[in-house]
Structure formats: structure tokens, C-alpha cells
mmCIF file of C-alpha atoms in Angstrom:
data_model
loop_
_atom_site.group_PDB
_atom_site.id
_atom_site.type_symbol
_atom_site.label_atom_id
_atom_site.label_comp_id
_atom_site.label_asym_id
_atom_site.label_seq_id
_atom_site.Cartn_x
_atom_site.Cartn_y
_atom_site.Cartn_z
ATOM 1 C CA UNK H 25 -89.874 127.116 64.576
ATOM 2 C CA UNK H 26 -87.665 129.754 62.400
ATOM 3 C CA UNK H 27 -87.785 129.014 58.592
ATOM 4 C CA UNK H 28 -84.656 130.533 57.077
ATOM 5 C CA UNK H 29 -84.331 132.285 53.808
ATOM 6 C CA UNK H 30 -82.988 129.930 51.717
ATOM 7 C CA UNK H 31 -80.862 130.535 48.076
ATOM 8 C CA UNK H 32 -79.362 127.126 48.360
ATOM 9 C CA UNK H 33 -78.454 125.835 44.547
ATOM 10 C CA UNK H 34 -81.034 122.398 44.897
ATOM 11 C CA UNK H 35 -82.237 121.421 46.140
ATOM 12 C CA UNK H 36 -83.913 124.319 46.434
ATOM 13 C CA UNK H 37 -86.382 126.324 48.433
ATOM 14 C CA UNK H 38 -89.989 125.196 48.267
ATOM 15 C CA UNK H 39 -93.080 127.769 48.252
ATOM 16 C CA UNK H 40 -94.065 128.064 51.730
ATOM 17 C CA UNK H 41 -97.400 127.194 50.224
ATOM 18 C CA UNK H 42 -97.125 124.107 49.301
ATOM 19 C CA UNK H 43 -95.011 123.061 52.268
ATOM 20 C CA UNK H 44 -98.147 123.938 54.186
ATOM 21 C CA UNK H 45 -100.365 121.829 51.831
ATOM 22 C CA UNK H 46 -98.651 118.778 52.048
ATOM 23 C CA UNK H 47 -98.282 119.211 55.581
ATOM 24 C CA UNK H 48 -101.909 119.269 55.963
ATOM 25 C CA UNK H 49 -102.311 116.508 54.233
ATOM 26 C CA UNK H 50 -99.251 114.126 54.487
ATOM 27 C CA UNK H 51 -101.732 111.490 56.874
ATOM 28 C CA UNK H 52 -104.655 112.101 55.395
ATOM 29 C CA UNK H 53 -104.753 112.425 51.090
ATOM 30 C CA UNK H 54 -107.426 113.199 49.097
ATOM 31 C CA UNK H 55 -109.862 110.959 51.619
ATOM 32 C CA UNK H 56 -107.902 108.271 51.408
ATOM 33 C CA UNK H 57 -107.024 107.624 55.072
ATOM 34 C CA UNK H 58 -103.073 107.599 54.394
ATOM 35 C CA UNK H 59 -100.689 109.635 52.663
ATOM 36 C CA UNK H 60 -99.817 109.606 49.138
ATOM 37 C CA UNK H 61 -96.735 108.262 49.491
ATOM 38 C CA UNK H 62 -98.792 104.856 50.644
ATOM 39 C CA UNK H 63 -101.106 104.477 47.676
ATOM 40 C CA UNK H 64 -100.470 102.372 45.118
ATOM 41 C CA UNK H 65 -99.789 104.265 41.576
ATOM 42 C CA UNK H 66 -102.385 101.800 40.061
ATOM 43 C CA UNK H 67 -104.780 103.362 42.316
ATOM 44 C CA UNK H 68 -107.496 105.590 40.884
ATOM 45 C CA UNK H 69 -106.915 108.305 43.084
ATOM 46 C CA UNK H 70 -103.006 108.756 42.063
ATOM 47 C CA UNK H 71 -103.531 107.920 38.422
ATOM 48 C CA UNK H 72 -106.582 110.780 38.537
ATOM 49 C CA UNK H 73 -103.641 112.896 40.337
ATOM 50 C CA UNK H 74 -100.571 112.198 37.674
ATOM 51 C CA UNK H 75 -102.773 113.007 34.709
ATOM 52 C CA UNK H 76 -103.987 116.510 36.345
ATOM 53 C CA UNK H 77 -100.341 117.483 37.415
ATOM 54 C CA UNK H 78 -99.510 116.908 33.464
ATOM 55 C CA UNK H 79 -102.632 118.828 32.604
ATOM 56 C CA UNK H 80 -101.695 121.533 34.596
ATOM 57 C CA UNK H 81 -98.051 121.577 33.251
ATOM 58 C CA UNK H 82 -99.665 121.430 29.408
ATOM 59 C CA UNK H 83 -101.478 124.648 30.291
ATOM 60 C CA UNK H 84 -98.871 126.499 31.996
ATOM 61 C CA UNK H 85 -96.151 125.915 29.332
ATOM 62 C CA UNK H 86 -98.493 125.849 26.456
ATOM 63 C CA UNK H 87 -97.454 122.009 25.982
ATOM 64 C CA UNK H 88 -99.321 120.708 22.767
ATOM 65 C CA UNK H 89 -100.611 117.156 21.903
ATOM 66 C CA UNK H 90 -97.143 117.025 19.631
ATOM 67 C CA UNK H 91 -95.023 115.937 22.657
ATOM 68 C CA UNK H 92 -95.033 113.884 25.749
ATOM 69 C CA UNK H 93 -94.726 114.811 29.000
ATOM 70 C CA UNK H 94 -92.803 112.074 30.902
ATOM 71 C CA UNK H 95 -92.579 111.961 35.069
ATOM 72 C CA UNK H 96 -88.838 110.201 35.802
ATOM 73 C CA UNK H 97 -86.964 108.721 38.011
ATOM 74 C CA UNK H 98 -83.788 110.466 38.447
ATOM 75 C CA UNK H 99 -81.981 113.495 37.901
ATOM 76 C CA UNK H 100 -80.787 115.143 34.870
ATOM 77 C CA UNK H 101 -77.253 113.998 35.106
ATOM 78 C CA UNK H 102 -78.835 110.288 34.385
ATOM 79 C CA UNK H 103 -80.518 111.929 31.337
ATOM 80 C CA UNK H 104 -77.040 113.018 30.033
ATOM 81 C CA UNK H 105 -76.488 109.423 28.954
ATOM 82 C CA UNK H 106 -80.052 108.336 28.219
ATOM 83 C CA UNK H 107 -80.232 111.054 25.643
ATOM 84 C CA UNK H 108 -77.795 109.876 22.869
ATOM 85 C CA UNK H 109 -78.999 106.482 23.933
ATOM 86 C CA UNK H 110 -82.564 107.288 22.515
ATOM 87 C CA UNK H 111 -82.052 109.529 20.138
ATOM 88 C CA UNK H 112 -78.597 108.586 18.132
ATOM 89 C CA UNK H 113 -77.857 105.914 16.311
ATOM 90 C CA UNK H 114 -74.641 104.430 15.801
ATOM 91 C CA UNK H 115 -71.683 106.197 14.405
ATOM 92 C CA UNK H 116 -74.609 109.139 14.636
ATOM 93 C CA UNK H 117 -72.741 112.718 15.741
ATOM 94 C CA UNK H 118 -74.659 115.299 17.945
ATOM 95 C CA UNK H 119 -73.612 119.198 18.129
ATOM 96 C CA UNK H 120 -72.883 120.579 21.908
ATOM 97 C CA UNK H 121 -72.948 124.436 23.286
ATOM 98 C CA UNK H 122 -70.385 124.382 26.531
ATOM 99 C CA UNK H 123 -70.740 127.156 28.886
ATOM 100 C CA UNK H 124 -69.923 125.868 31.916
ATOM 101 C CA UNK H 125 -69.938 123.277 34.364
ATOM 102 C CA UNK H 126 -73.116 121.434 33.590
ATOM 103 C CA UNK H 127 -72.979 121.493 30.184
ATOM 104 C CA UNK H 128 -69.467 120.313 30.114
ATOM 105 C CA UNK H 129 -70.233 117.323 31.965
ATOM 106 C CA UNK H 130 -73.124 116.573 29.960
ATOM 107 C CA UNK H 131 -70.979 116.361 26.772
ATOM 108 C CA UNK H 132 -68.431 114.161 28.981
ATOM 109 C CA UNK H 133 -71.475 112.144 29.508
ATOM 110 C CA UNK H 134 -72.671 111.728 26.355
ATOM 111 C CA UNK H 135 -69.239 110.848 24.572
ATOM 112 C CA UNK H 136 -69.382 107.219 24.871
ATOM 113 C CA UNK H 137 -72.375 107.287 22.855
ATOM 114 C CA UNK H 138 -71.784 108.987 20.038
ATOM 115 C CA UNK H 139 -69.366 111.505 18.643
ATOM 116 C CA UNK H 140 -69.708 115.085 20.041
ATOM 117 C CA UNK H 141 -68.989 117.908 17.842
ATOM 118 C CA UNK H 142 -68.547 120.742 20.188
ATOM 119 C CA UNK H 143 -69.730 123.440 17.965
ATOM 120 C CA UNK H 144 -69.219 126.142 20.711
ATOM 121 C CA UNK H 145 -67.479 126.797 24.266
ATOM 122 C CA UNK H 146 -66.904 129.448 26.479
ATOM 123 C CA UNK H 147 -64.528 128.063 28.148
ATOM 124 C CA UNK H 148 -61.521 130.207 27.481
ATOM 125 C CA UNK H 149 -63.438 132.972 29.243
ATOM 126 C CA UNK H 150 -63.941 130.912 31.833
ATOM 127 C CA UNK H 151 -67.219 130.800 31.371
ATOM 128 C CA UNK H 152 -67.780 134.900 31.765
ATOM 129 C CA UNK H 153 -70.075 134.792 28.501
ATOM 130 C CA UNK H 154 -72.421 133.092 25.910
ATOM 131 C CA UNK H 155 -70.671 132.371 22.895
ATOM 132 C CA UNK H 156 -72.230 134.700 20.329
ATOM 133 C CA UNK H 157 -74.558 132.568 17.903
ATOM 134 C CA UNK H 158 -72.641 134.101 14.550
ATOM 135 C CA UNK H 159 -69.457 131.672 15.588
ATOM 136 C CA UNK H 160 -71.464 128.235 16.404
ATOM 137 C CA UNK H 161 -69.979 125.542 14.170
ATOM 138 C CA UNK H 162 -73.143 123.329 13.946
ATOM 139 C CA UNK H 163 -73.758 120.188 11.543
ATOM 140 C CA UNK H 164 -77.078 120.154 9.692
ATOM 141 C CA UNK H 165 -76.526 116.399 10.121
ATOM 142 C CA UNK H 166 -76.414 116.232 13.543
ATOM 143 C CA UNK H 167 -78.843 114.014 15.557
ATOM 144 C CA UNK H 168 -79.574 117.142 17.594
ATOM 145 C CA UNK H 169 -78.227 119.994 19.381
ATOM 146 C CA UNK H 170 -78.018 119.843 23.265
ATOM 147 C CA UNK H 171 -77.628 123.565 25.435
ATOM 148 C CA UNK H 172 -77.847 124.405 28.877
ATOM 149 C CA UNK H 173 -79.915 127.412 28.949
ATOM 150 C CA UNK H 174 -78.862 128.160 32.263
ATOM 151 C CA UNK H 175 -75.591 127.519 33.969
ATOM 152 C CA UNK H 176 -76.464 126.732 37.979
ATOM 153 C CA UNK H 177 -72.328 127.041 38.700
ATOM 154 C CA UNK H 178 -71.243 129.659 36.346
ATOM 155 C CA UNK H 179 -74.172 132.104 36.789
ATOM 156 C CA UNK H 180 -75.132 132.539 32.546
ATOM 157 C CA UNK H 181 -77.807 132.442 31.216
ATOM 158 C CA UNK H 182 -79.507 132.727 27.407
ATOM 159 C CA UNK H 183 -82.002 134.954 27.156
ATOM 160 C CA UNK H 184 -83.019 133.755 23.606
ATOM 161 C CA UNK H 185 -83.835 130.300 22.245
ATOM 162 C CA UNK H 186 -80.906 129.742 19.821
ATOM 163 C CA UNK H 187 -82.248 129.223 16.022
ATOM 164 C CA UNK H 188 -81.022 125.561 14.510
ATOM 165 C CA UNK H 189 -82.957 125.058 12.273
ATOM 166 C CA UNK H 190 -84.700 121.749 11.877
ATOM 167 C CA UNK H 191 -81.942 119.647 14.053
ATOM 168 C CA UNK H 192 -84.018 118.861 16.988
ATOM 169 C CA UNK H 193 -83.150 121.605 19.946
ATOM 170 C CA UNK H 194 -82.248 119.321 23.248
ATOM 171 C CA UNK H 195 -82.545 121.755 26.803
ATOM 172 C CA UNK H 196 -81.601 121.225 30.424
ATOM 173 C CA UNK H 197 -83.713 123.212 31.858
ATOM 174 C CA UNK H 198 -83.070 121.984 35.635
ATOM 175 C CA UNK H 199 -82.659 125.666 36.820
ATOM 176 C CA UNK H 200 -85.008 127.621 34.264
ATOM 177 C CA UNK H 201 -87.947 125.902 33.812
ATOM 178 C CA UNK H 202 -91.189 127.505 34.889
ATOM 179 C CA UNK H 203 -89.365 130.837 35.430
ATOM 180 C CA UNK H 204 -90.496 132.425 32.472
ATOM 181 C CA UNK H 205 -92.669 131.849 29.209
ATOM 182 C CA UNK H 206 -91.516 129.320 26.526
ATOM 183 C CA UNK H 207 -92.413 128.943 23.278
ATOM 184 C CA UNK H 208 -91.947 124.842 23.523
ATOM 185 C CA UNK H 209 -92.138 124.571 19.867
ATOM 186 C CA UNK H 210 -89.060 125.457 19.319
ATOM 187 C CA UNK H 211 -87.324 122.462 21.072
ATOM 188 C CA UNK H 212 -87.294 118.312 20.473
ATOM 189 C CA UNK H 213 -86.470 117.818 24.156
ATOM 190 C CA UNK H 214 -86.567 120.022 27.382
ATOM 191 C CA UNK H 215 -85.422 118.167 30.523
ATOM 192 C CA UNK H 216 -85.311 119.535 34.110
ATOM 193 C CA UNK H 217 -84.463 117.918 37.790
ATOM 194 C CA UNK H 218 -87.210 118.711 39.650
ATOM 195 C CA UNK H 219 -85.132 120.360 43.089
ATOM 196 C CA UNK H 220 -84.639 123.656 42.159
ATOM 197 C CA UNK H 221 -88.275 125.084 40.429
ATOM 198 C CA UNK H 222 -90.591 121.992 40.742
ATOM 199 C CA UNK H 223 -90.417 120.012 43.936
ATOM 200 C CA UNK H 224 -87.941 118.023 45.598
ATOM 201 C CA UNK H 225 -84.910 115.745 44.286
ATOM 202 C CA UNK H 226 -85.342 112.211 42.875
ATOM 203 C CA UNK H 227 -87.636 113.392 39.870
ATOM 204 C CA UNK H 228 -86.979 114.414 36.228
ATOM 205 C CA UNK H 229 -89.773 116.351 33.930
ATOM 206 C CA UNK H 230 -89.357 115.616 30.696
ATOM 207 C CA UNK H 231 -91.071 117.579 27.320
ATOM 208 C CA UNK H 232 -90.161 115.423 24.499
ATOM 209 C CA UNK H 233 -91.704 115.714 20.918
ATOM 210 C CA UNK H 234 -93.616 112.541 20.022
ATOM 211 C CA UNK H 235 -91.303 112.022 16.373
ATOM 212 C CA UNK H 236 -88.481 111.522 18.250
ATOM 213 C CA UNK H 237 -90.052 108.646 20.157
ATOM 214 C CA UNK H 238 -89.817 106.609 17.173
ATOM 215 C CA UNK H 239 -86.112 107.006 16.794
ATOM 216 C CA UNK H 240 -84.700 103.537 17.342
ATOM 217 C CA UNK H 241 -81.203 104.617 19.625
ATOM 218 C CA UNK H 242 -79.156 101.906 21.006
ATOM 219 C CA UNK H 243 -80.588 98.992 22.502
ATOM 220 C CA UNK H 244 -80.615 99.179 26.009
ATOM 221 C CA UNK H 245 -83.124 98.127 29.102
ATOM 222 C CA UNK H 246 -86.538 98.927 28.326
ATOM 223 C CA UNK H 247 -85.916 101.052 31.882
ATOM 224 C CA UNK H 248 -84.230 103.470 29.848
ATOM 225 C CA UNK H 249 -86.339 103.746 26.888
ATOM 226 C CA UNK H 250 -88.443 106.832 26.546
ATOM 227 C CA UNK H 251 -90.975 105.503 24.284
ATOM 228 C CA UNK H 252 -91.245 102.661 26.849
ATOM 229 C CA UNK H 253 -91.895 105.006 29.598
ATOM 230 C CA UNK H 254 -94.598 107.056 27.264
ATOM 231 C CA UNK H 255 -96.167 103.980 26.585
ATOM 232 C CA UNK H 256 -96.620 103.066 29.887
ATOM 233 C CA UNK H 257 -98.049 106.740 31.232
ATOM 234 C CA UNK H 258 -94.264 106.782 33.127
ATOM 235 C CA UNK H 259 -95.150 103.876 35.179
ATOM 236 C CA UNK H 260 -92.928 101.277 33.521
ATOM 237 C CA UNK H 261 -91.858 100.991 37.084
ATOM 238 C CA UNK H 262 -92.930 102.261 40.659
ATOM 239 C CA UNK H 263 -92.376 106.185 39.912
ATOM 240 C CA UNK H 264 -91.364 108.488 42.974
ATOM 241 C CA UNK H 265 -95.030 109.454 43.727
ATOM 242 C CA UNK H 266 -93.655 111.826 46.532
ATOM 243 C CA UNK H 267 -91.963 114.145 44.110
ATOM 244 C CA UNK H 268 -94.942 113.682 41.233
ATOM 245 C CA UNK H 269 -97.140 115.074 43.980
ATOM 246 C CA UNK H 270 -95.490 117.613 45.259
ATOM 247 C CA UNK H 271 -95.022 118.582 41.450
ATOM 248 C CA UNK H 272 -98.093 118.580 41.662
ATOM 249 C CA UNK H 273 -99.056 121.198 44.221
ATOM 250 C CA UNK H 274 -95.965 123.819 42.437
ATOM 251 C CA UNK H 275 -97.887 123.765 39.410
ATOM 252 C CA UNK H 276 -101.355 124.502 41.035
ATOM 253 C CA UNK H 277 -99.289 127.442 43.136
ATOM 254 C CA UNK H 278 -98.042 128.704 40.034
ATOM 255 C CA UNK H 279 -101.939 129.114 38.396
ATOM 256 C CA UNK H 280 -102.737 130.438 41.199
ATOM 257 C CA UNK H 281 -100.192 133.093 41.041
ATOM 258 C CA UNK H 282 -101.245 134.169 37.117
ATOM 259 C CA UNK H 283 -99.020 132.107 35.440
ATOM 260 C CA UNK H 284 -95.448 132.050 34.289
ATOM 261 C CA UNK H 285 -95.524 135.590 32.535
ATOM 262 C CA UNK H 286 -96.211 136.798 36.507
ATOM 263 C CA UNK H 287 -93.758 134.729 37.490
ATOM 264 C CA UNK H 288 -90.948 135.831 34.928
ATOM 265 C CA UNK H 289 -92.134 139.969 36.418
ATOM 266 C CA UNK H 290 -91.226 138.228 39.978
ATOM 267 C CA UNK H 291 -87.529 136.705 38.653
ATOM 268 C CA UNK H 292 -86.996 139.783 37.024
ATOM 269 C CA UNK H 293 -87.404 142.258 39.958
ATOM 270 C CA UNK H 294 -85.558 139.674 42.059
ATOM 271 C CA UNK H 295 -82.532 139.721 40.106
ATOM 272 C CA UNK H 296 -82.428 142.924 39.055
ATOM 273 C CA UNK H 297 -82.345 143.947 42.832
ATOM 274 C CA UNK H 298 -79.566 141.600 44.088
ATOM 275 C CA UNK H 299 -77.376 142.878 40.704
ATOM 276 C CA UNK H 300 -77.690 146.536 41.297
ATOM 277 C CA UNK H 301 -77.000 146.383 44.692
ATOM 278 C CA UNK H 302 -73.926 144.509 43.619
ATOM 279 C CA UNK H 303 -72.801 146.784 41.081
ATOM 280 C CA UNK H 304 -73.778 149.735 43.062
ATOM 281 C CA UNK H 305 -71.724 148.291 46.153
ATOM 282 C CA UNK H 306 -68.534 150.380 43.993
ATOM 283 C CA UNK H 307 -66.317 147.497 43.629
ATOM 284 C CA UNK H 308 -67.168 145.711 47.425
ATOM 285 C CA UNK H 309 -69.242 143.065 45.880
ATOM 286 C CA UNK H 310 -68.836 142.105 41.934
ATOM 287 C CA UNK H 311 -69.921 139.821 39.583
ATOM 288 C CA UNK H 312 -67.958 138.281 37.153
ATOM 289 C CA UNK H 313 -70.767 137.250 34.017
ATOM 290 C CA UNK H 314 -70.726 139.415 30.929
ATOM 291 C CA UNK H 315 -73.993 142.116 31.575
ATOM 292 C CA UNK H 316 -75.677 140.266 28.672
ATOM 293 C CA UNK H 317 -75.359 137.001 29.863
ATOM 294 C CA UNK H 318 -75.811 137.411 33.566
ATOM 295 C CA UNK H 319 -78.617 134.679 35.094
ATOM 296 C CA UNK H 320 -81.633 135.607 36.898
ATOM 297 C CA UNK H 321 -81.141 132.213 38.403
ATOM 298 C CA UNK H 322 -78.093 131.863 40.134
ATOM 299 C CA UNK H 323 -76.275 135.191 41.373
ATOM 300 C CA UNK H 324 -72.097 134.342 41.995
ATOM 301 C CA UNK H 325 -70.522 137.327 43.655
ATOM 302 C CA UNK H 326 -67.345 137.927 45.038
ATOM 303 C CA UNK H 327 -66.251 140.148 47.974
ATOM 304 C CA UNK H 328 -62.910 143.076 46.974
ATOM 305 C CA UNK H 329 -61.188 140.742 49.964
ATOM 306 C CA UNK H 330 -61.740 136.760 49.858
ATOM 307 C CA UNK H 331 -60.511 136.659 53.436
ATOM 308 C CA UNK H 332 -64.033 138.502 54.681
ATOM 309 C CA UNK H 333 -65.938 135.353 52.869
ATOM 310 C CA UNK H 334 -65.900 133.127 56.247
ATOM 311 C CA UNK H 335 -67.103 135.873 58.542
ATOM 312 C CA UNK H 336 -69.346 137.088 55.791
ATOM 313 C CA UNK H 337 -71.307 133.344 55.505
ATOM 314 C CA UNK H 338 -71.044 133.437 59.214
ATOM 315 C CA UNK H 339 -72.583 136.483 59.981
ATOM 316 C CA UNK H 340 -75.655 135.742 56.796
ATOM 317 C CA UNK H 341 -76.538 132.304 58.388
ATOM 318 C CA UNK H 342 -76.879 134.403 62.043
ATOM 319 C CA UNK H 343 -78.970 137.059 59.523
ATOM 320 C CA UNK H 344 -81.080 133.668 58.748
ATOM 321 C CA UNK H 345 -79.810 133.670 55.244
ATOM 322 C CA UNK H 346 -78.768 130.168 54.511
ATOM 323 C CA UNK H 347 -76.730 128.527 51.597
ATOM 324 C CA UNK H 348 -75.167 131.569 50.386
ATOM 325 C CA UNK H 349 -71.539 129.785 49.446
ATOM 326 C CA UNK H 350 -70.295 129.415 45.985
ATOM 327 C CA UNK H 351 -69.700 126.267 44.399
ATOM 328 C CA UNK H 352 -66.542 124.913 44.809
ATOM 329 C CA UNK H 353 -64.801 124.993 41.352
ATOM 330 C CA UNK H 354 -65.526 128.828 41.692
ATOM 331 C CA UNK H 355 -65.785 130.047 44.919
ATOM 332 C CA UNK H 356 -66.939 133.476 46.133
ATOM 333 C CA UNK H 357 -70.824 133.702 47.155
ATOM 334 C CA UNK H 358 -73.706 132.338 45.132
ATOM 335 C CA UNK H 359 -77.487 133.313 45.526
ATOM 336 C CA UNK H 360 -80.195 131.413 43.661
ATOM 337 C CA UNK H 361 -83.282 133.136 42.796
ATOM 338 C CA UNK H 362 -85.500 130.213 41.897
ATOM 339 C CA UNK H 363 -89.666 130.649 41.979
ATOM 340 C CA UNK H 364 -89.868 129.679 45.264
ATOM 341 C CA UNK H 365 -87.481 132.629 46.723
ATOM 342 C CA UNK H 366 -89.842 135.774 47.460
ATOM 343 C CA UNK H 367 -88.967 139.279 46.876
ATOM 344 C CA UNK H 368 -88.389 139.864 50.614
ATOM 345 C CA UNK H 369 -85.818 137.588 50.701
ATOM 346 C CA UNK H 370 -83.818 139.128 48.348
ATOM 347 C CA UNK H 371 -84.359 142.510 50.081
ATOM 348 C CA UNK H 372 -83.330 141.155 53.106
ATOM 349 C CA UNK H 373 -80.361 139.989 51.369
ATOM 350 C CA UNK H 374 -79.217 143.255 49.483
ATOM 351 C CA UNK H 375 -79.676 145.014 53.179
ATOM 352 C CA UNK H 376 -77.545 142.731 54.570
ATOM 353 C CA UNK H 377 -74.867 143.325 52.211
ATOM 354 C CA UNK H 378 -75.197 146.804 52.510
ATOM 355 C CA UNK H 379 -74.955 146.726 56.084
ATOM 356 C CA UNK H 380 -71.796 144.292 55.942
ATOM 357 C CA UNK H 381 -70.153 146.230 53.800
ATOM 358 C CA UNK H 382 -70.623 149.485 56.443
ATOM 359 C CA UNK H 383 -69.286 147.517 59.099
ATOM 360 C CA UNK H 384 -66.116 145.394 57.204
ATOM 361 C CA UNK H 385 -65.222 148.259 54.403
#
């Protein structure tokens, strides 16, 4: 067997490391005789496992006693409703940062809920920049403030934490999390699906500060209730012990690695190879995002002649470079440079692109 290179958007590449792991162990767990996925979640062993994957995750992110740390079912795009659910009341108003695709569907998501004041959007730049924090029309009565600080689609990215003030700051950070050090006092909420820099799909992390807990929301199944699911250690329910595990095993890979601030020197070199080689390609290859705003998560790039993009994605996945295709509502190429992608990968990439451009210029 051949393992590709893989900059698919999520879900994601995995480290090769903990594939490995849980292949060694996906009959026989921690001396149980069976795999995790057939103990109970009441079981000592996998309630001993749960509370050292959140353990590790405290340490990591520098996660103090002030929040929870919640293990969902899910995805994020569930958590675009179940937000204003939990933390606004009725006839309560939230402020909403669009720049692009995910953040304008979480605002679609959340408008049945309550009203959304969309205090700032890119979207007459299609999404090409990050509207410049000067010209945010925020309410100091909002319930919070909700921001995508990195757009999977779109390819921006803050490289700041945005200042509020004491409205509580609200983050999906499905593609960013764990790529860099955070400062998580700065935010009420952070929120991430799990397939792109934790483990596989079906799981949501949640960081959510313990105050807001006690905000009484709408009334809805106790299911959907986050103080219901940090009461109950996020076993309110049967909780996808598959992904918790393999959670899990990321978190231990990224100790054993140094830490996030090694991690964000890793994402840094990545991206900053895949954009020069881009820029340097003298108009071949381009990228559309504003210098200041560009991601170091998700690369879209265009070729100087669409018509090339089928042979290009042909010839890549014959290179063993898989999932290179931009998302549909913008086309062109798109390479994502999550924790899991190595250096080499990327260099095998640029080459490529080099060499494609020798032979199709």
C-alpha cells in the first residue's frame, strides 16, 4: 500500500502517527481484549481515557478551570443553531463578522433565533479581505459576537483576536484550532469539528466559559443544552467514543512534538512555501486573498488558463497528490495545510507546480 499526500478540506489528513497507533491497537485497547469502539463509556477504562484527552487539551491550549471543555456529537454546522439557543434569550440580538462561506451560513443559521446584527462583511470583495476592525458596527448589548477565524472556502484568515470588549467572543475554530497558540481568555466560546486538526468527522470540541452555562436560552431538549452536557461529563448520551479517542491520540502527538508554538513554526514554513512558489510562478499560479489576510490553512489558487485545471488535477492525483480541487462556489485549486500535512508534502507540491508549469506554459 501507497498512502497519498493528502490536502483534502475535511475531512482531513490524519498524522501518520496516530493512524499507526490505532491500528495497533484497534482489537486489542488498553488490555481490554476489544477495541475501544466496544467498551462501554461507563467503563473505567474510557472514562480514565475522556478525562486525560481533556487534560491533555487543558495543557496544550492553556485551558483554565474558568471554562468547560465539552466532547460533542456533531459538527459545527449543528452548533450554528445550538449557539443562540443557549446563549440568547428572546428578542436578545447577537453581532456577526461575515467573511465568507462559513460564516455566512452560520448567521443564516442562527437567524431564526434571534436577530443578527451583521456588524461587518466582506462580501462585496468577494471575500478577498478581512474587514478592517476600525469599521465593525458592534452593539455593546449584544448577547455575543460570533467570527470565523478562518475561512476553509475563501482562504482568509485573522491573524489577531479581534478586541470586543466584554461581549462574550464566540469562534469556529473548525480549521484553526491547535495550529497555533491561543490566548483562550479572550473568548466565551471556541468551537471546532474535529476532521480537519483533531481526528475524524462526527465530533465537535467545544471551550466554553463556565458563566455562560448559566444563561437560561430557549427551552429546548435537554440534548441540546450545554450545561446539560457539562453536567453530565458530555455523556448525556452515548458520545462517539471513536472520534474522542482518536482525539485523543492527536493531542498526545502534538506534546510529543513540543507543543502548539512548534506546531504554529511548522504551519508557518508550510504556507509560506506553497505562497511564494505561487507568487513567484509570475502570474501562472495566483492567489486571490489580500497579502494580509491570506490563510495558512487553506491555500485557493488559480491557474493564468482555467482550461489546464482538469489535466492539472489529473496529472497531481498520478503525482499522488490527492484532493487538490477548489470548492465549488469558487473554483480554481485549493490546498489545505492542516497539522497533519508534513513539510514534504508541500515540497512535493510546489515541485510539482513548478514542473507543470515547464511543461503546460
Amino acid at each position: 500500500m501507497s498512502r497519498v499526500w493528502n490536502f483534502s478540506a475535511g475531512p482531513a489528513a490524519m498524522p501518520q502517527e496516530v493512524l499507526d497507533r490505532a491500528q495497533r491497537e484497534m482489537l486489542e485497547w488498553n488490555g481490554s481484549g476489544s477495541s475501544v469502539m466496544e467498551q462501554s463509556h461507563r467503563g473505567k477504562r474510557f472514562v480514565e481515557m475522556a478525562a486525560q484527552t481533556e487534560a491533555d487539551l487543558r495543557t496544550l491550549m492553556g485551558i483554565s478551570a474558568d471554562y468547560a471543555v465539552l466532547f460533542l456529537q456533531g459538527g459545527a454546522t449543528q452548533l450554528f443553531a445550538q449557539i443562540p439557543m443557549n446563549l440568547a434569550a428572546e428578542g436578545d440580538s447577537a453581532d456577526y463578522i461575515d467573511t465568507g462561506h462559513w460564516s455566512s451560513k452560520a448567521i443564516s443559521e442562527a437567524s431564526p433565533y434571534l436577530h443578527v446584527n451583521v456588524a461587518a462583511s466582506a462580501k462585496a470583495d468577494d471575500y478577498r479581505r478581512i474587514p478592517t476592525r476600525d469599521n465593525w458596527q458592534l452593539d455593546p448589548g449584544a448577547a455575543y459576537v460570533h467570527y470565523t477565524p478562518n475561512e476553509t472556502i475563501h482562504g482568509v484568515e485573522f491573524h489577531e483576536v479581534p478586541d470586543v470588549g466584554t461581549v462574550p467572543l464566540v469562534a469556529d475554530m473548525s480549521s484553526s484550532i491547535l495550529s497555533e497558540p491561543l490566548d483562550v481568555s479572550r473568548f466565551g466560546l471556541i468551537y471546532a469539528g474535529a476532521q480537519k486538526n483533531i481526528g475524524p468527522s462526527g465530533l465537535v470540541v467545544m471551550i466554553i466559559r463556565r458563566d455562560l452555562l448559566e444563561r437560561a436560552g430557549r427551552p429546548m431538549a435537554k440534548i441540546f443544552r450545554f450545561a446539560e452536557q457539562a453536567a453530565n461529563d458530555s455523556m448525556l448520551n452515548t458520545p462517539n467514543t471513536w472520534g474522542w479517542y482518536l482525539a485523543g491520540l492527536t493531542f498526545q502527538w502534538l506534546h510529543a512534538l513540543g507543543g502548539l508554538s512548534v506546531m504554529a513554526e511548522r504551519n508557518r514554513a508550510k504556507a509560506e512555501l506553497l505562497y511564494s512558489t505561487i507568487d513567484g510562478s509570475s502570474g501562472y499560479y495566483r492567489n486571490p486573498i489580500d497579502v494580509p489576510a491570506r490563510s495558512r490553512m487553506n491555500v485557493p489558487f488559480t491557474l493564468h488558463d482555467s482550461a489546464l485545471d482538469a489535466t492539472f488535477l489529473k496529472e497531481a492525483e498520478t503525482a499522488g497528490l490527492l484532493a487538490l480541487k477548489g470548492h465549488k462556489a469558487v473554483g480554481g485549486m485549493r490546498a489545505s495545510l492542516y497539522n497533519a500535512v508534513p513539510l514534504e508534502a508541500v515540497q512535493v507540491l510546489t515541485a510539482f507546480m513548478r514542473d507543470f508549469a515547464k511543461q503546460h506554459g
